[in-house]
Amino acid sequence: MPFPPSFLDDVVARNPIEDVVGQYVTLQRRGSNLFGLCPFHGEKTASFSVAPDKGIYYCFGCHKGGGMIHFIMEIESLSYPDAVRFLAKRAGLDVPEDPEYQSRYRKQERLWALCQEAARFFHGTLYSPAGEAGLRYAGQRGLSQGTLTRFGVGFAPNRWDGLLVAMGKKGYTEEELLDAGLVLRSEKSGNLYDRFRNRLMFPIIDVRGHVIGFGGRVMDDATPKYLNSPETLIFNKRKNLFAMNLAKKSKSGRIILVEGYMDAVALHQFGFDCAVASLGTALTEEHASLLAKYTDQVVLIYDGDQAGQNATQRAIPMLEKTGLRVRVLRMQGAKDPDEFLRKFGADRFQLLLEGAENQMEYRLQSLRQKYDLNLDDQKVEFLKAAAELLASVGNAVEREVYGARAAEAAGVSPEVMRLETERAFKRRVRRDAKRQEKIDLAPAAKLQPRSKTIRYDNLKSAMAEEGLLGQILREPALLDRVELEPEEFSCELLGRVYGLLRSRHREGLQVNLSCLEGLTPEESAHLASVAQRQEGPVNETALRDCAATIRREHRLAKTTGPEGLLALRDALREKQQPVGS
């Protein structure tokens, strides 16, 4: 069930979008709008705008946008209901009883509480006779008691039902234990048994402080080395990073990204409180976006083997896409940060950290290792590959600096390398120009929404639909003068939104994007861009023209069907051509 419309109106009215966004972004007024640096991608020039009169935000750089509730969804990584609840609490409003929402939220709260109790159970077990092996192993790995407490490290007893029995006594049901991913059901007997047994346990805590899952590490050479919680209602490994709840508070100005829990824990113990680790999965776009919310620089420390190098190469462009500056630390004398710190200490690691290569240095070095530069043909291939790599750098000074290093490595003059790099750069510019020319010469493609999930099958009608909605969002009273039905819109999204806005207007409620439920982030961003493009005074003549176009196109499509619409238009154009043309 949706929230009562009147309640949503109160939430929106008591949370002005400029106040809500202003808690996360420093905004400055330019005319009727406010501008600041986008919180969703790195930038140096403010392209993030807030339009208080329209109740929307929109970034002209990354094209994210929507209403105030959608902003909270993005910035806090919340679902729509949770974002509403967040804003209601901010405004001091009680959330009305909504069976479907309350049921889901109560289930989330139960799972959060269950995982918290499980974490307490594992931590307590670590210091009991049943956890002796785990505590001994933690000591062998150099983990202090303070670190064990700070991370809530625990131990899963070597029993089939240790956690199962303990949580049952706390009042949690078998279904809840299954939903939290803490137990499994035997296919043979149908009985439940603990998922984690005889493992050192690391609670996974989200940025809001909820225990959402666990990672369990074996204490020998058994596999899998790490066993993670499965995907659940509260745990998504693509959207969370281990120790992010701690690293987000760091004042170091960077975040160190490592592969394993032990590496992250060791770094924190030695004073590097900005370390995080991925949760048994490759780096994702969601991880990159999460990191970009809390820092502008990431230091990658992946294993030095081929798999680690491949993972580093994949991660660099993903992180840079969000505006993050990327540096890569090469480990020498140890296989991972944990071993390095225990062998050489924090001061040596700090020196290593300060000397971390930027991503171009790393990629050039990795490229060099693929060729035998003692052979002329290999040297030529290396220089060609290096030139292509350097051509991806827009700054001429950087191209010259790194080109000189590539030249030195291959034993050729910097001038030769500069010429080869500039030729490669010009080729890239020409390719990009041709690609852009194709886009520019395809106006239909330019008019399509940026999101691939939204398509315009009838551009003529869709442009009119955008124009009509844009004016309505600025002046809701215009809805009294529009006699259209949502079914007459060619774009399902625009028709659906028109219908929702009309219903709210007829009920005397606010006509605002923030009040509309059921919109995806892509849909809300697209609607914000539609509203943002409508500037200047409201034009009733243009409104009538838009409505007339929508109705005419609908009738054409209804008469001829989608396949015959273009053919009919072509026939009409031919009939209008002068004789002999």
Coordinates of C-alpha atoms in Angstrom, one line a residue:
M1 CA 0.0 0.0 0.0
P2 CA 1.3 3.5 -0.8
F3 CA 1.7 6.2 1.8
P4 CA -1.4 8.5 2.3
P5 CA -1.0 11.4 -0.2
S6 CA -1.7 13.9 2.6
F7 CA 1.2 12.5 4.6
L8 CA 3.6 12.7 1.7
D9 CA 2.5 16.4 1.2
D10 CA 3.4 17.0 4.8
V11 CA 6.8 15.3 4.4
V12 CA 7.6 17.4 1.3
A13 CA 6.2 20.7 2.8
R14 CA 8.3 20.3 6.0
N15 CA 11.5 19.4 4.2
P16 CA 12.3 22.1 1.7
I17 CA 14.5 20.6 -0.9
E18 CA 17.1 23.4 -0.5
D19 CA 17.4 22.6 3.2
V20 CA 17.6 18.9 2.7
V21 CA 20.2 19.1 -0.1
G22 CA 22.0 21.9 1.8
Q23 CA 22.9 19.4 4.6
Y24 CA 25.1 17.5 2.0
V25 CA 26.1 20.1 -0.5
T26 CA 27.3 23.7 -0.1
L27 CA 24.9 25.7 -2.3
Q28 CA 25.2 29.2 -3.8
R29 CA 22.4 31.1 -5.4
R30 CA 22.5 31.9 -9.1
G31 CA 19.3 33.6 -10.2
S32 CA 16.3 31.5 -9.1
N33 CA 18.4 28.3 -8.7
L34 CA 21.1 27.1 -6.3
F35 CA 24.3 25.4 -7.5
G36 CA 27.0 23.3 -5.8
L37 CA 29.5 20.5 -6.4
C38 CA 27.7 17.3 -7.2
P39 CA 27.8 14.7 -4.4
F40 CA 27.3 11.9 -6.8
H41 CA 30.4 12.4 -8.9
G42 CA 33.7 14.2 -8.6
E43 CA 33.9 17.7 -10.2
K44 CA 35.7 21.0 -9.7
T45 CA 33.1 23.2 -11.4
A46 CA 29.6 23.3 -9.8
S47 CA 27.1 21.6 -12.2
F48 CA 24.7 20.4 -9.6
S49 CA 21.5 22.5 -9.4
V50 CA 18.6 22.8 -7.1
A51 CA 15.4 24.5 -8.2
P52 CA 13.3 25.3 -5.0
D53 CA 10.3 26.5 -7.0
K54 CA 10.1 23.2 -8.9
G55 CA 11.2 21.0 -6.0
I56 CA 13.8 19.2 -8.0
Y57 CA 17.6 18.7 -8.2
Y58 CA 19.5 18.0 -11.3
C59 CA 23.2 17.5 -12.2
F60 CA 24.2 18.6 -15.7
G61 CA 27.4 16.5 -15.3
C62 CA 26.2 13.0 -14.3
H63 CA 22.5 13.6 -15.1
K64 CA 21.2 12.4 -11.8
G65 CA 18.1 14.2 -10.7
G66 CA 14.6 14.0 -9.2
G67 CA 12.7 15.3 -6.2
M68 CA 13.8 15.6 -2.6
I69 CA 12.8 12.1 -1.6
H70 CA 14.8 10.7 -4.6
F71 CA 17.8 12.7 -3.4
I72 CA 17.7 11.0 0.0
M73 CA 17.3 7.7 -1.7
E74 CA 20.5 8.3 -3.7
I75 CA 22.7 10.0 -1.1
E76 CA 21.7 7.6 1.8
S77 CA 21.3 4.5 -0.3
L78 CA 17.7 4.0 0.9
S79 CA 14.6 2.5 -0.6
Y80 CA 11.7 4.9 -1.3
P81 CA 9.8 3.9 1.9
D82 CA 12.9 4.2 4.0
A83 CA 13.7 7.6 2.5
V84 CA 10.2 8.8 3.4
R85 CA 10.7 7.5 6.9
F86 CA 14.1 9.3 7.1
L87 CA 12.5 12.6 6.1
A88 CA 9.5 12.1 8.3
K89 CA 11.8 11.7 11.3
R90 CA 13.7 14.7 10.2
A91 CA 10.5 16.8 10.3
G92 CA 9.2 15.2 13.5
L93 CA 6.3 13.4 11.7
D94 CA 4.9 10.0 12.7
V95 CA 4.8 7.6 9.9
P96 CA 1.2 6.4 9.4
E97 CA 0.4 2.7 9.7
D98 CA 0.8 1.1 6.3
P99 CA 0.5 -2.7 6.4
E100 CA 2.7 -3.5 3.5
Y101 CA 5.4 -1.0 4.3
Q102 CA 5.3 -1.6 8.1
S103 CA 5.5 -5.3 7.5
R104 CA 8.6 -4.9 5.3
Y105 CA 10.3 -2.4 7.6
R106 CA 9.5 -4.5 10.7
K107 CA 11.1 -7.5 8.9
Q108 CA 14.2 -5.4 8.2
E109 CA 14.3 -4.3 11.8
R110 CA 14.0 -7.9 13.0
L111 CA 16.8 -9.0 10.7
W112 CA 19.1 -6.1 11.8
A113 CA 18.4 -7.0 15.4
L114 CA 19.0 -10.7 14.7
C115 CA 22.3 -10.0 13.1
Q116 CA 23.3 -7.8 16.0
E117 CA 22.4 -10.6 18.4
A118 CA 24.4 -13.1 16.3
A119 CA 27.4 -10.7 16.4
R120 CA 27.2 -10.6 20.2
F121 CA 26.9 -14.4 20.3
F122 CA 30.0 -14.9 18.1
H123 CA 32.0 -12.2 20.0
G124 CA 31.1 -13.8 23.4
T125 CA 31.9 -17.3 22.1
L126 CA 35.4 -16.0 21.1
Y127 CA 36.2 -15.5 24.8
S128 CA 34.6 -18.8 26.0
P129 CA 36.1 -22.3 26.1
A130 CA 34.4 -23.0 22.8
G131 CA 36.3 -20.2 21.2
E132 CA 39.7 -21.1 22.4
A133 CA 41.0 -22.1 19.0
G134 CA 39.7 -18.8 17.5
L135 CA 41.2 -16.6 20.1
R136 CA 44.5 -18.4 19.7
Y137 CA 44.4 -17.9 16.0
A138 CA 43.6 -14.2 16.3
G139 CA 46.6 -13.8 18.6
Q140 CA 48.8 -15.6 16.1
R141 CA 47.6 -13.1 13.5
G142 CA 48.6 -10.2 15.8
L143 CA 45.1 -8.9 16.5
S144 CA 44.9 -7.0 19.8
Q145 CA 42.0 -7.2 22.1
G146 CA 41.2 -3.6 21.3
T147 CA 41.0 -4.4 17.6
L148 CA 38.8 -7.5 18.3
T149 CA 36.4 -5.3 20.2
R150 CA 36.4 -2.5 17.7
F151 CA 35.5 -4.7 14.8
G152 CA 33.3 -7.0 16.9
V153 CA 35.4 -10.0 15.8
G154 CA 33.9 -13.3 17.1
F155 CA 34.0 -17.1 16.6
A156 CA 31.5 -19.5 15.2
P157 CA 31.7 -22.7 17.4
N158 CA 32.5 -26.0 15.8
R159 CA 28.9 -27.2 16.2
W160 CA 25.9 -27.7 13.8
D161 CA 23.4 -25.8 16.0
G162 CA 25.4 -23.4 18.2
L163 CA 23.9 -20.2 16.8
L164 CA 20.6 -21.9 16.0
V165 CA 19.9 -22.8 19.6
A166 CA 21.2 -19.5 21.0
M167 CA 19.0 -17.4 18.7
G168 CA 16.0 -19.6 19.3
K169 CA 16.3 -18.8 23.0
K170 CA 16.3 -15.1 22.1
G171 CA 12.9 -15.5 20.4
Y172 CA 14.0 -15.6 16.7
T173 CA 12.2 -18.0 14.5
E174 CA 13.7 -20.5 12.0
E175 CA 12.3 -18.5 9.2
E176 CA 14.1 -15.3 10.4
L177 CA 17.3 -17.3 10.7
L178 CA 16.9 -18.5 7.1
D179 CA 16.0 -15.0 5.9
A180 CA 19.2 -13.6 7.5
G181 CA 21.3 -16.3 5.9
L182 CA 22.6 -17.5 9.2
V183 CA 21.4 -21.1 8.8
L184 CA 20.8 -23.6 6.0
R185 CA 18.2 -26.4 5.6
S186 CA 19.4 -29.9 4.9
E187 CA 18.1 -31.3 1.7
K188 CA 18.0 -34.8 3.1
S189 CA 16.5 -34.4 6.6
G190 CA 15.0 -30.9 6.2
N191 CA 16.6 -29.9 9.5
L192 CA 18.3 -26.6 10.0
Y193 CA 22.0 -26.2 10.7
D194 CA 24.5 -23.3 11.2
R195 CA 26.0 -21.8 8.0
F196 CA 29.1 -20.7 9.9
R197 CA 31.1 -23.2 11.9
N198 CA 34.6 -23.2 13.3
R199 CA 35.5 -19.8 11.7
L200 CA 36.7 -16.5 12.9
M201 CA 33.7 -14.2 12.4
F202 CA 33.8 -10.6 11.1
P203 CA 30.5 -8.7 11.3
I204 CA 29.7 -6.6 8.2
I205 CA 28.3 -3.3 9.2
D206 CA 26.7 -0.8 6.8
V207 CA 27.4 3.0 6.8
R208 CA 24.4 3.5 9.1
G209 CA 25.7 1.1 11.8
H210 CA 23.5 -1.9 11.1
V211 CA 25.0 -5.4 11.2
I212 CA 23.8 -6.8 7.9
G213 CA 25.9 -9.9 7.4
F214 CA 29.1 -11.8 8.3
G215 CA 32.3 -13.0 6.8
G216 CA 33.8 -16.1 8.3
R217 CA 37.5 -17.0 7.9
V218 CA 39.0 -20.5 8.3
M219 CA 42.0 -21.0 10.6
D220 CA 43.8 -23.4 8.3
D221 CA 44.2 -24.0 4.6
A222 CA 40.6 -25.3 4.1
T223 CA 38.5 -23.8 1.4
P224 CA 36.7 -21.5 1.0
K225 CA 39.1 -19.3 2.9
Y226 CA 36.2 -16.8 3.5
L227 CA 32.6 -17.6 3.7
N228 CA 30.2 -14.7 3.3
S229 CA 26.6 -14.2 4.1
P230 CA 24.3 -14.7 1.1
E231 CA 22.2 -11.9 -0.4
T232 CA 19.3 -11.0 1.9
L233 CA 16.7 -8.3 2.4
I234 CA 19.3 -6.3 4.3
F235 CA 22.6 -7.5 2.7
N236 CA 23.8 -6.7 -0.8
K237 CA 27.6 -7.4 -1.3
R238 CA 27.6 -5.2 -4.5
K239 CA 26.6 -2.1 -2.4
N240 CA 28.6 -2.5 0.8
L241 CA 32.3 -2.5 1.7
F242 CA 33.8 -4.0 4.9
A243 CA 34.8 -1.4 7.5
M244 CA 33.2 1.5 5.5
N245 CA 31.3 2.4 8.7
L246 CA 34.7 3.2 10.3
A247 CA 36.7 4.5 7.2
K248 CA 34.0 7.1 6.4
K249 CA 35.1 8.9 9.6
S250 CA 38.8 9.1 8.7
K251 CA 40.5 12.4 8.4
S252 CA 43.3 11.1 6.2
G253 CA 41.8 12.4 3.0
R254 CA 41.9 9.0 1.2
I255 CA 40.5 5.6 1.4
I256 CA 42.6 2.4 1.0
L257 CA 40.9 -0.4 -0.8
V258 CA 42.2 -3.9 -0.2
E259 CA 41.0 -7.4 -1.0
G260 CA 40.6 -9.2 2.4
Y261 CA 39.1 -8.5 5.8
M262 CA 42.4 -9.3 7.6
D263 CA 44.2 -6.7 5.5
A264 CA 41.6 -4.0 6.4
V265 CA 41.6 -4.9 10.1
A266 CA 45.5 -5.0 10.2
L267 CA 45.6 -1.5 8.6
H268 CA 43.2 -0.1 11.1
Q269 CA 45.2 -1.7 14.0
F270 CA 48.4 0.0 12.8
G271 CA 46.7 3.4 12.6
F272 CA 45.5 3.5 9.0
D273 CA 41.8 4.1 9.8
C274 CA 40.8 4.6 6.2
A275 CA 41.0 1.0 5.0
V276 CA 38.1 -0.9 3.5
A277 CA 37.7 -4.3 1.7
S278 CA 35.3 -5.7 -0.9
L279 CA 33.0 -8.5 0.2
G280 CA 34.2 -11.4 -1.8
T281 CA 33.3 -9.8 -5.1
A282 CA 35.0 -7.7 -7.8
L283 CA 34.7 -4.0 -7.5
T284 CA 31.3 -2.7 -8.7
E285 CA 30.0 0.6 -9.9
E286 CA 28.0 0.7 -6.7
H287 CA 31.2 0.3 -4.7
A288 CA 32.8 3.2 -6.7
S289 CA 29.8 5.4 -6.0
L290 CA 29.9 4.6 -2.3
L291 CA 33.6 5.5 -2.1
A292 CA 33.1 8.8 -4.0
K293 CA 30.6 9.9 -1.3
Y294 CA 33.3 9.9 1.3
T295 CA 36.6 10.7 -0.4
D296 CA 38.2 12.0 -3.6
Q297 CA 41.2 9.7 -3.6
V298 CA 41.4 5.9 -3.5
V299 CA 44.6 3.9 -3.0
L300 CA 44.3 0.4 -4.5
I301 CA 46.3 -2.4 -2.9
Y302 CA 45.4 -5.7 -4.6
D303 CA 47.5 -8.8 -4.7
G304 CA 50.5 -8.7 -7.0
D305 CA 49.6 -11.9 -8.9
Q306 CA 48.0 -11.8 -12.3
A307 CA 44.5 -12.0 -10.9
G308 CA 45.3 -9.0 -8.7
Q309 CA 46.8 -7.0 -11.5
N310 CA 43.7 -7.8 -13.7
A311 CA 41.4 -6.7 -10.9
T312 CA 43.4 -3.4 -10.6
Q313 CA 43.2 -2.7 -14.3
R314 CA 39.4 -3.2 -14.2
A315 CA 39.0 -1.1 -11.1
I316 CA 40.9 2.0 -12.2
P317 CA 38.5 3.2 -15.0
M318 CA 35.5 2.3 -12.8
L319 CA 36.8 4.5 -10.0
E320 CA 37.9 7.3 -12.2
K321 CA 34.5 7.4 -13.8
T322 CA 33.1 8.7 -10.5
G323 CA 35.7 11.5 -10.4
L324 CA 38.0 9.7 -7.9
R325 CA 41.8 10.1 -8.1
V326 CA 43.4 6.7 -8.1
R327 CA 46.8 5.6 -6.9
V328 CA 48.1 2.1 -6.9
L329 CA 50.5 0.7 -4.2
R330 CA 52.8 -2.1 -5.1
M331 CA 53.7 -4.4 -2.2
Q332 CA 57.3 -5.4 -2.0
G333 CA 58.7 -7.9 0.5
A334 CA 55.3 -9.2 1.5
K335 CA 52.3 -10.7 -0.2
D336 CA 49.7 -8.4 1.4
P337 CA 49.4 -5.4 3.8
D338 CA 48.8 -7.6 6.8
E339 CA 52.1 -9.4 6.3
F340 CA 54.0 -6.2 5.4
L341 CA 52.8 -4.4 8.5
R342 CA 53.8 -7.2 10.8
K343 CA 57.2 -7.6 9.2
F344 CA 58.2 -3.9 8.7
G345 CA 55.8 -1.8 10.8
A346 CA 53.6 1.3 10.2
D347 CA 56.4 3.8 9.4
R348 CA 57.6 1.7 6.4
F349 CA 54.1 1.3 5.2
Q350 CA 53.5 5.0 5.4
L351 CA 56.5 5.6 3.2
L352 CA 55.2 3.0 0.8
L353 CA 51.8 4.7 0.8
E354 CA 53.3 8.2 0.2
G355 CA 55.2 6.7 -2.8
A356 CA 52.1 5.0 -4.3
E357 CA 52.0 5.3 -8.0
N358 CA 49.2 7.2 -9.7
Q359 CA 47.2 5.1 -12.1
M360 CA 49.2 6.2 -15.2
E361 CA 52.5 5.2 -13.6
Y362 CA 51.0 1.8 -12.7
R363 CA 49.5 1.2 -16.1
L364 CA 52.7 2.1 -17.9
Q365 CA 54.7 -0.2 -15.6
S366 CA 52.3 -3.0 -16.1
L367 CA 52.5 -2.5 -19.9
R368 CA 56.3 -2.6 -19.8
Q369 CA 56.3 -6.0 -18.1
K370 CA 54.5 -7.5 -21.1
Y371 CA 57.4 -6.8 -23.5
D372 CA 61.0 -7.8 -23.7
L373 CA 62.6 -4.4 -24.4
N374 CA 65.9 -6.0 -25.3
L375 CA 64.3 -7.1 -28.6
D376 CA 63.7 -4.3 -31.2
D377 CA 60.4 -5.6 -32.4
Q378 CA 59.1 -5.9 -28.8
K379 CA 60.4 -2.4 -28.1
V380 CA 58.4 -1.0 -31.1
E381 CA 55.2 -2.8 -30.0
F382 CA 55.7 -1.4 -26.4
L383 CA 56.1 2.2 -27.7
K384 CA 53.0 1.8 -29.9
A385 CA 50.9 0.5 -27.0
A386 CA 52.3 3.2 -24.7
A387 CA 51.4 5.9 -27.2
E388 CA 47.8 4.6 -27.4
L389 CA 47.6 4.5 -23.6
L390 CA 49.0 8.1 -23.3
A391 CA 46.6 9.3 -26.0
S392 CA 43.8 8.7 -23.5
V393 CA 45.2 11.5 -21.3
G394 CA 43.7 14.9 -22.1
N395 CA 46.4 16.9 -20.5
A396 CA 49.4 17.6 -22.8
V397 CA 51.8 18.1 -19.9
E398 CA 50.9 14.6 -18.5
R399 CA 51.4 13.1 -21.9
E400 CA 54.8 14.6 -22.2
V401 CA 55.9 13.6 -18.7
Y402 CA 54.8 10.0 -18.9
G403 CA 55.9 9.8 -22.5
A404 CA 59.4 10.7 -21.4
R405 CA 59.3 7.8 -18.9
A406 CA 58.2 5.4 -21.6
A407 CA 60.9 6.7 -23.9
E408 CA 63.6 6.2 -21.2
A409 CA 62.3 2.6 -20.5
A410 CA 62.6 1.8 -24.2
G411 CA 65.9 3.7 -24.8
V412 CA 64.6 6.1 -27.4
S413 CA 64.5 9.9 -27.4
P414 CA 61.7 11.8 -25.7
E415 CA 61.1 13.7 -28.9
V416 CA 60.4 10.4 -30.8
M417 CA 58.0 9.3 -28.1
R418 CA 56.3 12.7 -28.1
L419 CA 55.7 12.6 -31.8
E420 CA 54.2 9.1 -31.6
T421 CA 52.0 10.0 -28.7
E422 CA 50.7 13.1 -30.5
R423 CA 49.9 11.1 -33.6
A424 CA 48.0 8.6 -31.4
F425 CA 46.3 11.5 -29.7
K426 CA 45.2 13.0 -33.0
R427 CA 43.9 9.7 -34.2
R428 CA 41.8 9.4 -31.0
V429 CA 40.5 12.9 -31.4
R430 CA 39.5 12.1 -35.0
R431 CA 37.8 8.9 -34.0
D432 CA 35.9 10.8 -31.2
A433 CA 34.9 13.5 -33.6
K434 CA 33.5 11.0 -36.1
R435 CA 31.6 9.3 -33.4
Q436 CA 30.2 12.6 -32.2
E437 CA 29.4 13.6 -35.8
K438 CA 27.3 10.4 -36.2
I439 CA 25.5 11.3 -33.0
D440 CA 25.0 14.9 -34.1
L441 CA 23.6 13.8 -37.5
A442 CA 21.1 11.6 -35.8
P443 CA 18.7 14.1 -34.2
A444 CA 16.3 11.3 -33.3
A445 CA 19.0 9.6 -31.2
K446 CA 19.7 13.0 -29.5
L447 CA 16.1 13.4 -28.4
Q448 CA 15.9 9.9 -26.8
P449 CA 16.2 9.8 -23.0
R450 CA 19.7 9.1 -21.6
S451 CA 18.5 6.1 -19.7
K452 CA 18.2 2.9 -21.9
T453 CA 15.3 1.9 -19.8
I454 CA 13.1 4.7 -21.2
R455 CA 12.5 4.8 -24.9
Y456 CA 10.4 7.1 -27.1
D457 CA 8.6 5.2 -29.9
N458 CA 6.9 8.3 -31.2
L459 CA 9.3 11.3 -30.9
K460 CA 6.9 13.9 -32.2
S461 CA 4.3 13.0 -29.5
A462 CA 7.0 12.5 -26.8
M463 CA 8.4 16.0 -27.4
A464 CA 4.9 17.4 -27.0
E465 CA 4.4 15.3 -23.8
E466 CA 7.6 16.6 -22.3
G467 CA 6.6 20.2 -23.1
L468 CA 3.2 19.7 -21.5
L469 CA 4.5 18.0 -18.4
G470 CA 7.3 20.6 -18.0
Q471 CA 4.7 23.5 -17.9
I472 CA 2.4 21.6 -15.6
L473 CA 5.2 21.0 -13.1
R474 CA 5.8 24.8 -13.1
E475 CA 2.2 25.8 -13.0
P476 CA -0.2 23.0 -11.8
A477 CA -3.3 25.1 -12.4
L478 CA -2.8 24.4 -16.1
L479 CA -4.1 20.9 -15.5
D480 CA -7.6 22.5 -15.4
R481 CA -7.2 23.4 -19.1
V482 CA -5.9 20.1 -20.4
E483 CA -8.4 17.5 -21.6
L484 CA -6.2 14.5 -22.1
E485 CA -6.2 11.0 -20.8
P486 CA -2.9 9.2 -19.8
E487 CA -3.7 6.6 -22.4
E488 CA -3.2 9.2 -25.1
F489 CA 0.5 9.6 -24.3
S490 CA 2.9 7.6 -26.5
C491 CA 5.4 7.2 -23.6
E492 CA 4.1 5.1 -20.8
L493 CA 6.2 6.9 -18.2
L494 CA 5.1 10.4 -19.2
G495 CA 1.4 9.2 -19.4
R496 CA 1.7 7.6 -16.0
V497 CA 3.2 10.7 -14.4
Y498 CA 0.6 13.0 -16.1
G499 CA -2.2 10.8 -14.6
L500 CA -0.6 10.9 -11.1
L501 CA -0.2 14.7 -11.2
R502 CA -3.8 15.1 -12.5
S503 CA -5.2 12.9 -9.7
R504 CA -3.3 14.9 -7.0
H505 CA -4.4 18.2 -8.5
R506 CA -8.1 17.1 -8.4
E507 CA -7.7 16.1 -4.8
G508 CA -6.2 19.4 -3.9
L509 CA -2.8 18.0 -3.1
Q510 CA 0.7 19.2 -4.1
V511 CA 1.8 18.7 -7.7
N512 CA 5.4 17.8 -7.1
L513 CA 7.8 15.2 -8.3
S514 CA 8.8 14.4 -4.7
C515 CA 5.2 13.3 -4.0
L516 CA 5.1 10.6 -6.7
E517 CA 5.7 7.0 -5.6
G518 CA 6.9 4.2 -7.7
L519 CA 9.5 6.0 -9.7
T520 CA 12.9 4.5 -10.3
P521 CA 16.0 6.6 -10.0
E522 CA 16.3 6.6 -13.8
E523 CA 12.7 7.8 -14.2
S524 CA 13.0 10.5 -11.6
A525 CA 16.3 11.8 -13.2
H526 CA 14.6 11.9 -16.6
L527 CA 11.6 13.8 -15.3
A528 CA 13.9 16.2 -13.5
S529 CA 15.8 16.9 -16.8
V530 CA 12.4 17.5 -18.5
A531 CA 11.4 20.0 -15.8
Q532 CA 14.8 21.6 -15.8
R533 CA 14.6 22.3 -19.6
Q534 CA 11.4 24.3 -19.2
E535 CA 12.4 27.9 -18.7
G536 CA 10.8 31.3 -19.2
P537 CA 7.1 32.2 -18.7
V538 CA 4.3 29.7 -18.9
N539 CA 2.9 29.7 -22.5
E540 CA -0.8 28.6 -22.7
T541 CA -0.7 28.6 -26.5
A542 CA 2.3 26.2 -26.4
L543 CA 0.4 24.1 -23.9
R544 CA -2.6 23.8 -26.2
D545 CA -0.3 23.0 -29.1
C546 CA 1.3 20.2 -27.1
A547 CA -2.0 18.8 -26.1
A548 CA -3.3 18.9 -29.7
T549 CA -0.1 17.1 -31.0
I550 CA -0.5 14.4 -28.4
R551 CA -4.1 13.8 -29.3
R552 CA -3.5 13.9 -33.1
E553 CA -0.5 11.4 -32.8
H554 CA -2.6 9.1 -30.6
R555 CA -5.4 9.0 -33.1
L556 CA -3.0 8.3 -36.0
A557 CA -1.4 5.5 -34.0
K558 CA -4.8 4.1 -33.1
T559 CA -6.0 4.2 -36.7
T560 CA -2.9 2.8 -38.4
G561 CA -1.1 0.9 -35.7
P562 CA 2.6 1.5 -34.8
E563 CA 3.8 -0.1 -38.1
G564 CA 1.7 2.0 -40.3
L565 CA 2.2 5.4 -38.6
L566 CA 5.5 6.2 -40.4
A567 CA 4.2 5.0 -43.7
L568 CA 1.1 7.2 -43.4
R569 CA 3.2 10.2 -42.6
D570 CA 5.4 9.6 -45.6
A571 CA 2.3 9.3 -47.8
L572 CA 0.9 12.5 -46.5
R573 CA 4.3 14.3 -47.2
E574 CA 4.3 13.0 -50.8
K575 CA 0.8 14.3 -51.4
Q576 CA 1.9 17.7 -50.2
Q577 CA 4.9 17.8 -52.6
P578 CA 4.6 20.3 -55.5
V579 CA 4.0 18.7 -59.0
G580 CA 7.3 18.0 -60.7
S581 CA 9.4 18.2 -57.5

